[in-house]
């Protein structure tokens, strides 16, 4: 379990800068072996004691040892851990404590792999975005350090092995990709929309006309952008805590679902992928309702042979379709088959 141990006395923490994005998840080791220091114990009283004081400018999001994961800073804080300003503003980093025995290393390795897998799920990153400090240097956004390879090498492991371990955990528990995270603010079980549902921003008031889109499912996460009344988004999933993960033209974020009106919320229809066919060179009319008495859909009036759409409902001889994930219209059943 991740434990909250924020280093509120640390200089970097007090500066309180925010991340611009979470582009990479960095793996560090403090490189102090053979000195043994755990997050909360060991030489000097542990890392928390060493770093949670004025005059210490470096900071990471947390330390991981054989007893667990200890959060030293909020997930949206820009921590000084990689010696490069872009890196510090776009990466999350943890230090893996260097311990002595194989048994201890195994526990650090497992705690870390589980935590990085959860982070990958939370930030929608593939395991390839989990990199060592030395790899960030190779990519050009970090100081020239070799960690964590020397620590891993003592036990016959590499960063590549670590990524494989993270990847295995991600596919084993598909729940991990729901964004569920240990510790405070756990969003609870996710209800996935597959395909994504379409929603409009609603319930905003004149006093409070903008909806915050955050980096995580809760108000403790940073704001990445804002939406106005009537803005359209895709809904990827909803959590038990009332938050939803959304997609806005390629950018993912989280909002309170109370401000979303999901178009298909009440619908039981089993959505499937349909393909326009049998058009003989002409194009298929997309109408605003189930019949030729309805006009053409302004935003997407025609489909071409072979075009794919989501079939979201039906009425008589007509299918209700969603085009390009967002435009809803109706087409004649005779020209649509399962893809
Ligand atoms: Zn490092």
Short mmCIF file of C-alpha atoms and ligand atoms in Angstrom, two decimals:
data_model
loop_
_atom_site.label_atom_id
_atom_site.label_comp_id
_atom_site.label_asym_id
_atom_site.label_seq_id
_atom_site.Cartn_x
_atom_site.Cartn_y
_atom_site.Cartn_z
CA UNK A 1 0.00 0.00 0.00
CA UNK A 2 1.20 3.45 -0.84
CA UNK A 3 1.65 5.57 2.23
CA UNK A 4 1.43 9.34 2.33
CA UNK A 5 4.69 10.80 3.72
CA UNK A 6 4.78 14.17 2.02
CA UNK A 7 8.02 16.08 2.65
CA UNK A 8 6.37 19.38 3.43
CA UNK A 9 9.57 20.93 4.82
CA UNK A 10 11.61 20.17 1.68
CA UNK A 11 12.57 23.21 -0.46
CA UNK A 12 11.28 21.74 -3.72
CA UNK A 13 8.02 20.71 -2.06
CA UNK A 14 7.55 24.22 -0.67
CA UNK A 15 8.10 25.68 -4.13
CA UNK A 16 5.07 23.64 -5.19
CA UNK A 17 5.58 23.66 -8.97
CA UNK A 18 3.17 21.57 -11.05
CA UNK A 19 3.98 19.01 -13.73
CA UNK A 20 3.23 20.02 -17.33
CA UNK A 21 2.54 16.40 -18.25
CA UNK A 22 3.36 12.84 -17.24
CA UNK A 23 5.40 11.66 -20.20
CA UNK A 24 7.79 9.22 -18.52
CA UNK A 25 7.97 7.28 -15.27
CA UNK A 26 11.55 7.36 -14.01
CA UNK A 27 13.21 4.64 -11.92
CA UNK A 28 16.01 5.85 -9.63
CA UNK A 29 18.22 4.40 -6.99
CA UNK A 30 19.97 6.76 -4.57
CA UNK A 31 23.35 5.07 -5.27
CA UNK A 32 24.52 5.01 -1.67
CA UNK A 33 25.11 1.24 -1.33
CA UNK A 34 26.59 -0.30 0.84
CA UNK A 35 24.88 2.17 3.17
CA UNK A 36 21.42 0.75 3.85
CA UNK A 37 18.63 3.31 4.03
CA UNK A 38 14.91 2.57 3.84
CA UNK A 39 12.17 5.14 3.37
CA UNK A 40 11.49 5.48 7.08
CA UNK A 41 14.45 3.76 8.73
CA UNK A 42 18.14 2.99 8.45
CA UNK A 43 21.18 5.24 8.36
CA UNK A 44 20.31 8.82 9.31
CA UNK A 45 16.79 7.77 10.27
CA UNK A 46 15.67 6.96 6.71
CA UNK A 47 15.13 8.95 3.51
CA UNK A 48 12.07 10.78 4.79
CA UNK A 49 14.04 12.25 7.68
CA UNK A 50 16.95 13.10 5.38
CA UNK A 51 14.88 14.90 2.74
CA UNK A 52 12.00 16.42 4.68
CA UNK A 53 13.82 19.53 5.82
CA UNK A 54 14.77 23.01 4.63
CA UNK A 55 17.95 23.16 2.54
CA UNK A 56 17.19 19.95 0.62
CA UNK A 57 16.32 20.94 -2.95
CA UNK A 58 15.97 17.53 -4.58
CA UNK A 59 12.76 15.58 -4.33
CA UNK A 60 11.09 12.52 -5.86
CA UNK A 61 7.46 11.46 -5.82
CA UNK A 62 8.35 8.71 -3.42
CA UNK A 63 10.61 5.96 -2.17
CA UNK A 64 10.00 2.24 -2.54
CA UNK A 65 11.56 -0.33 -0.27
CA UNK A 66 10.87 -3.88 0.88
CA UNK A 67 8.10 -2.67 3.19
CA UNK A 68 6.07 -0.64 0.69
CA UNK A 69 5.66 2.55 -1.32
CA UNK A 70 6.03 5.91 0.43
CA UNK A 71 4.74 9.02 -1.32
CA UNK A 72 7.00 12.03 -0.72
CA UNK A 73 5.12 14.46 -2.97
CA UNK A 74 1.69 14.76 -4.64
CA UNK A 75 1.48 13.07 -8.05
CA UNK A 76 1.06 16.36 -9.94
CA UNK A 77 4.04 18.11 -8.34
CA UNK A 78 7.13 18.83 -10.43
CA UNK A 79 9.95 17.27 -8.39
CA UNK A 80 13.64 18.04 -8.92
CA UNK A 81 15.03 14.54 -9.50
CA UNK A 82 16.50 14.34 -12.96
CA UNK A 83 18.65 17.45 -13.33
CA UNK A 84 16.91 18.81 -16.41
CA UNK A 85 14.03 21.23 -16.37
CA UNK A 86 11.94 19.53 -19.09
CA UNK A 87 12.51 16.17 -17.40
CA UNK A 88 11.52 17.47 -13.99
CA UNK A 89 8.34 19.04 -15.37
CA UNK A 90 7.24 16.02 -17.39
CA UNK A 91 8.33 12.94 -15.44
CA UNK A 92 7.28 11.19 -12.28
CA UNK A 93 10.14 9.56 -10.37
CA UNK A 94 10.62 7.16 -7.49
CA UNK A 95 13.76 5.98 -5.72
CA UNK A 96 14.16 2.24 -5.15
CA UNK A 97 16.03 1.67 -1.90
CA UNK A 98 19.23 -0.35 -2.27
CA UNK A 99 19.06 -3.23 0.17
CA UNK A 100 21.36 -6.13 0.94
CA UNK A 101 19.85 -9.58 0.47
CA UNK A 102 18.15 -11.31 -2.46
CA UNK A 103 15.00 -11.62 -0.35
CA UNK A 104 14.94 -7.89 0.31
CA UNK A 105 15.65 -7.03 -3.31
CA UNK A 106 12.81 -9.28 -4.46
CA UNK A 107 10.36 -7.36 -2.30
CA UNK A 108 11.59 -3.97 -3.51
CA UNK A 109 11.36 -5.23 -7.11
CA UNK A 110 7.80 -6.52 -6.62
CA UNK A 111 6.56 -3.44 -4.79
CA UNK A 112 8.08 -1.23 -7.48
CA UNK A 113 6.74 -3.25 -10.43
CA UNK A 114 3.22 -3.22 -8.99
CA UNK A 115 3.40 0.52 -8.37
CA UNK A 116 4.77 1.42 -11.82
CA UNK A 117 2.13 -0.83 -13.43
CA UNK A 118 -0.56 1.11 -11.55
CA UNK A 119 1.02 4.40 -12.66
CA UNK A 120 1.04 3.22 -16.29
CA UNK A 121 -2.67 2.50 -15.96
CA UNK A 122 -3.39 5.79 -14.29
CA UNK A 123 -1.56 7.91 -16.86
CA UNK A 124 -2.36 5.72 -19.84
CA UNK A 125 1.30 5.02 -20.57
CA UNK A 126 2.77 1.85 -22.09
CA UNK A 127 5.53 0.02 -20.11
CA UNK A 128 8.09 1.47 -22.56
CA UNK A 129 7.58 4.80 -20.81
CA UNK A 130 9.02 3.33 -17.61
CA UNK A 131 12.71 4.17 -17.90
CA UNK A 132 15.79 4.35 -15.73
CA UNK A 133 17.56 7.62 -14.95
CA UNK A 134 20.40 6.55 -17.31
CA UNK A 135 17.91 5.97 -20.14
CA UNK A 136 16.42 9.44 -19.62
CA UNK A 137 19.98 10.76 -20.01
CA UNK A 138 20.35 8.80 -23.26
CA UNK A 139 17.11 10.42 -24.44
CA UNK A 140 18.52 13.85 -23.62
CA UNK A 141 16.46 15.03 -20.67
CA UNK A 142 18.41 13.97 -17.60
CA UNK A 143 21.73 14.37 -15.85
CA UNK A 144 24.37 11.73 -16.52
CA UNK A 145 23.67 9.13 -13.84
CA UNK A 146 23.80 5.36 -14.23
CA UNK A 147 21.01 4.43 -11.81
CA UNK A 148 19.30 2.08 -11.33
CA UNK A 149 21.46 -0.36 -13.36
CA UNK A 150 24.24 -0.98 -10.79
CA UNK A 151 21.65 -1.98 -8.17
CA UNK A 152 19.73 -4.20 -10.57
CA UNK A 153 22.98 -5.74 -11.84
CA UNK A 154 23.87 -6.96 -8.34
CA UNK A 155 20.85 -9.27 -8.65
CA UNK A 156 21.24 -10.10 -12.34
CA UNK A 157 18.48 -7.75 -13.51
CA UNK A 158 18.22 -4.84 -15.94
CA UNK A 159 15.72 -2.07 -16.70
CA UNK A 160 14.53 -4.22 -19.58
CA UNK A 161 13.61 -6.96 -17.10
CA UNK A 162 11.85 -4.38 -14.96
CA UNK A 163 9.73 -3.19 -17.90
CA UNK A 164 8.83 -6.81 -18.65
CA UNK A 165 7.73 -7.22 -15.03
CA UNK A 166 5.60 -4.06 -15.22
CA UNK A 167 4.09 -5.19 -18.50
CA UNK A 168 3.21 -8.63 -17.07
CA UNK A 169 1.41 -7.01 -14.16
CA UNK A 170 -0.50 -4.69 -16.44
CA UNK A 171 -1.86 -7.52 -18.56
CA UNK A 172 -2.45 -9.80 -15.55
CA UNK A 173 -4.68 -7.33 -13.75
CA UNK A 174 -6.57 -5.45 -16.42
CA UNK A 175 -8.05 -3.68 -13.41
CA UNK A 176 -4.72 -1.92 -13.11
CA UNK A 177 -5.42 0.00 -16.30
CA UNK A 178 -8.64 1.30 -14.82
CA UNK A 179 -6.57 3.91 -13.10
CA UNK A 180 -7.30 2.49 -9.68
CA UNK A 181 -4.46 3.54 -7.45
CA UNK A 182 -3.48 2.55 -3.99
CA UNK A 183 -3.85 5.04 -1.20
CA UNK A 184 -5.89 8.17 -0.89
CA UNK A 185 -8.52 9.07 -3.41
CA UNK A 186 -9.01 5.58 -4.77
CA UNK A 187 -11.68 5.97 -7.47
CA UNK A 188 -13.14 2.47 -6.94
CA UNK A 189 -14.23 0.02 -9.60
CA UNK A 190 -14.45 1.26 -13.17
CA UNK A 191 -17.35 0.90 -15.53
CA UNK A 192 -15.84 0.97 -19.01
CA UNK A 193 -17.57 2.33 -22.10
CA UNK A 194 -16.55 0.18 -25.02
CA UNK A 195 -16.83 1.85 -27.44
CA UNK A 196 -16.48 5.18 -25.69
CA UNK A 197 -19.72 6.93 -24.91
CA UNK A 198 -20.44 10.39 -26.14
CA UNK A 199 -21.31 13.13 -23.67
CA UNK A 200 -21.92 16.84 -23.37
CA UNK A 201 -20.78 19.04 -20.52
CA UNK A 202 -23.81 20.13 -18.53
CA UNK A 203 -24.92 21.53 -15.11
CA UNK A 204 -22.45 24.44 -15.18
CA UNK A 205 -23.69 27.74 -13.80
CA UNK A 206 -23.05 31.40 -14.61
CA UNK A 207 -21.11 31.71 -11.36
CA UNK A 208 -18.99 28.71 -12.16
CA UNK A 209 -18.94 28.43 -15.95
CA UNK A 210 -15.93 26.16 -16.43
CA UNK A 211 -15.38 22.48 -15.70
CA UNK A 212 -11.88 21.45 -14.60
CA UNK A 213 -10.27 18.53 -16.42
CA UNK A 214 -7.72 16.96 -14.10
CA UNK A 215 -4.81 14.53 -14.33
CA UNK A 216 -6.56 12.07 -12.02
CA UNK A 217 -10.01 11.16 -10.67
CA UNK A 218 -10.33 13.61 -7.79
CA UNK A 219 -9.87 17.25 -6.83
CA UNK A 220 -6.42 16.54 -5.39
CA UNK A 221 -5.10 16.21 -8.96
CA UNK A 222 -3.88 19.11 -11.08
CA UNK A 223 -5.97 20.85 -13.71
CA UNK A 224 -4.86 20.35 -17.33
CA UNK A 225 -7.62 22.30 -19.07
CA UNK A 226 -11.19 23.51 -18.70
CA UNK A 227 -14.40 22.86 -20.57
CA UNK A 228 -17.50 24.98 -21.06
CA UNK A 229 -21.20 24.15 -21.06
CA UNK A 230 -22.13 22.03 -24.10
CA UNK A 231 -18.58 20.97 -24.97
CA UNK A 232 -18.45 17.44 -26.38
CA UNK A 233 -16.25 14.68 -25.02
CA UNK A 234 -15.83 10.91 -25.22
CA UNK A 235 -16.34 9.04 -21.96
CA UNK A 236 -13.89 6.16 -21.54
CA UNK A 237 -14.95 4.93 -18.12
CA UNK A 238 -16.66 5.94 -14.91
CA UNK A 239 -15.58 5.16 -11.37
CA UNK A 240 -17.46 4.42 -8.18
CA UNK A 241 -16.36 7.74 -6.72
CA UNK A 242 -18.39 9.60 -9.35
CA UNK A 243 -15.51 10.63 -11.57
CA UNK A 244 -15.08 9.78 -15.25
CA UNK A 245 -12.09 9.39 -17.54
CA UNK A 246 -12.66 11.31 -20.74
CA UNK A 247 -11.05 11.95 -24.11
CA UNK A 248 -11.10 15.39 -25.72
CA UNK A 249 -9.54 15.41 -29.20
CA UNK A 250 -6.77 13.03 -28.26
CA UNK A 251 -6.13 14.36 -24.77
CA UNK A 252 -7.23 12.24 -21.82
CA UNK A 253 -8.25 13.58 -18.44
CA UNK A 254 -10.70 13.23 -15.58
CA UNK A 255 -13.82 15.17 -14.64
CA UNK A 256 -16.60 14.85 -12.13
CA UNK A 257 -19.27 12.86 -14.01
CA UNK A 258 -22.02 14.96 -12.44
CA UNK A 259 -21.20 17.52 -15.16
CA UNK A 260 -21.56 15.06 -18.02
CA UNK A 261 -24.71 14.15 -19.84
CA UNK A 262 -23.97 10.83 -21.47
CA UNK A 263 -26.02 10.34 -24.61
CA UNK A 264 -26.33 6.56 -24.32
CA UNK A 265 -26.65 6.37 -20.55
CA UNK A 266 -30.07 4.73 -20.57
CA UNK A 267 -29.55 2.63 -23.64
CA UNK A 268 -29.39 -1.15 -23.41
CA UNK A 269 -28.67 -1.69 -27.09
CA UNK A 270 -25.65 -3.93 -27.80
CA UNK A 271 -23.37 -1.68 -29.81
CA UNK A 272 -21.60 -3.26 -32.80
CA UNK A 273 -19.49 -2.16 -35.73
CA UNK A 274 -21.31 -1.82 -39.02
CA UNK A 275 -19.93 -1.40 -42.51
CA UNK A 276 -21.63 0.43 -45.39
CA UNK A 277 -21.97 -1.87 -48.42
CA UNK A 278 -23.93 -2.54 -51.60
CA UNK A 279 -23.98 1.11 -52.59
CA UNK A 280 -23.09 0.48 -56.25
CA UNK A 281 -20.92 3.55 -56.53
CA UNK A 282 -23.30 5.97 -54.84
CA UNK A 283 -23.19 7.14 -51.24
CA UNK A 284 -25.41 6.27 -48.28
CA UNK A 285 -27.57 9.01 -46.81
CA UNK A 286 -27.21 9.63 -43.08
CA UNK A 287 -30.41 11.15 -41.73
CA UNK A 288 -31.37 12.86 -38.50
CA UNK A 289 -34.10 10.30 -37.80
CA UNK A 290 -35.30 6.80 -38.79
CA UNK A 291 -36.99 7.52 -42.15
CA UNK A 292 -36.63 9.31 -45.47
CA UNK A 293 -38.82 12.07 -44.07
CA UNK A 294 -35.86 13.23 -41.99
CA UNK A 295 -33.23 15.52 -43.42
CA UNK A 296 -29.57 14.69 -43.92
CA UNK A 297 -27.28 14.90 -40.90
CA UNK A 298 -25.46 18.18 -41.34
CA UNK A 299 -22.24 17.15 -39.62
CA UNK A 300 -21.88 13.92 -41.64
CA UNK A 301 -24.49 13.61 -44.44
CA UNK A 302 -23.12 10.60 -46.39
CA UNK A 303 -21.19 7.36 -45.92
CA UNK A 304 -19.00 5.75 -48.56
CA UNK A 305 -18.71 2.06 -49.45
CA UNK A 306 -16.80 0.24 -46.68
CA UNK A 307 -17.07 3.06 -44.12
CA UNK A 308 -17.23 1.80 -40.54
CA UNK A 309 -19.67 3.10 -37.94
CA UNK A 310 -20.85 2.11 -34.47
CA UNK A 311 -24.41 0.82 -34.57
CA UNK A 312 -26.00 2.14 -31.40
CA UNK A 313 -29.70 1.41 -31.90
CA UNK A 314 -32.46 0.57 -34.36
CA UNK A 315 -35.97 1.56 -35.30
CA UNK A 316 -37.95 -0.24 -38.01
CA UNK A 317 -35.86 -0.43 -41.17
CA UNK A 318 -33.26 1.97 -39.81
CA UNK A 319 -30.12 1.68 -37.75
CA UNK A 320 -28.95 4.43 -35.45
CA UNK A 321 -25.23 4.92 -36.05
CA UNK A 322 -22.39 6.86 -34.50
CA UNK A 323 -19.84 8.12 -37.00
CA UNK A 324 -16.23 8.95 -36.14
CA UNK A 325 -17.07 8.35 -32.49
CA UNK A 326 -19.29 11.42 -32.17
CA UNK A 327 -21.90 12.12 -34.82
CA UNK A 328 -25.19 10.28 -34.36
CA UNK A 329 -27.51 9.67 -37.30
CA UNK A 330 -29.69 7.06 -39.01
CA UNK A 331 -29.10 4.90 -42.09
CA UNK A 332 -31.24 2.37 -43.95
CA UNK A 333 -30.60 -1.20 -42.72
CA UNK A 334 -30.31 -2.52 -46.28
CA UNK A 335 -26.92 -0.87 -46.73
CA UNK A 336 -25.22 -1.78 -43.47
CA UNK A 337 -23.80 -5.13 -42.36
CA UNK A 338 -21.63 -6.29 -39.50
CA UNK A 339 -17.98 -5.52 -40.16
ZN1 LIG B 1 18.58 9.03 -10.45
#
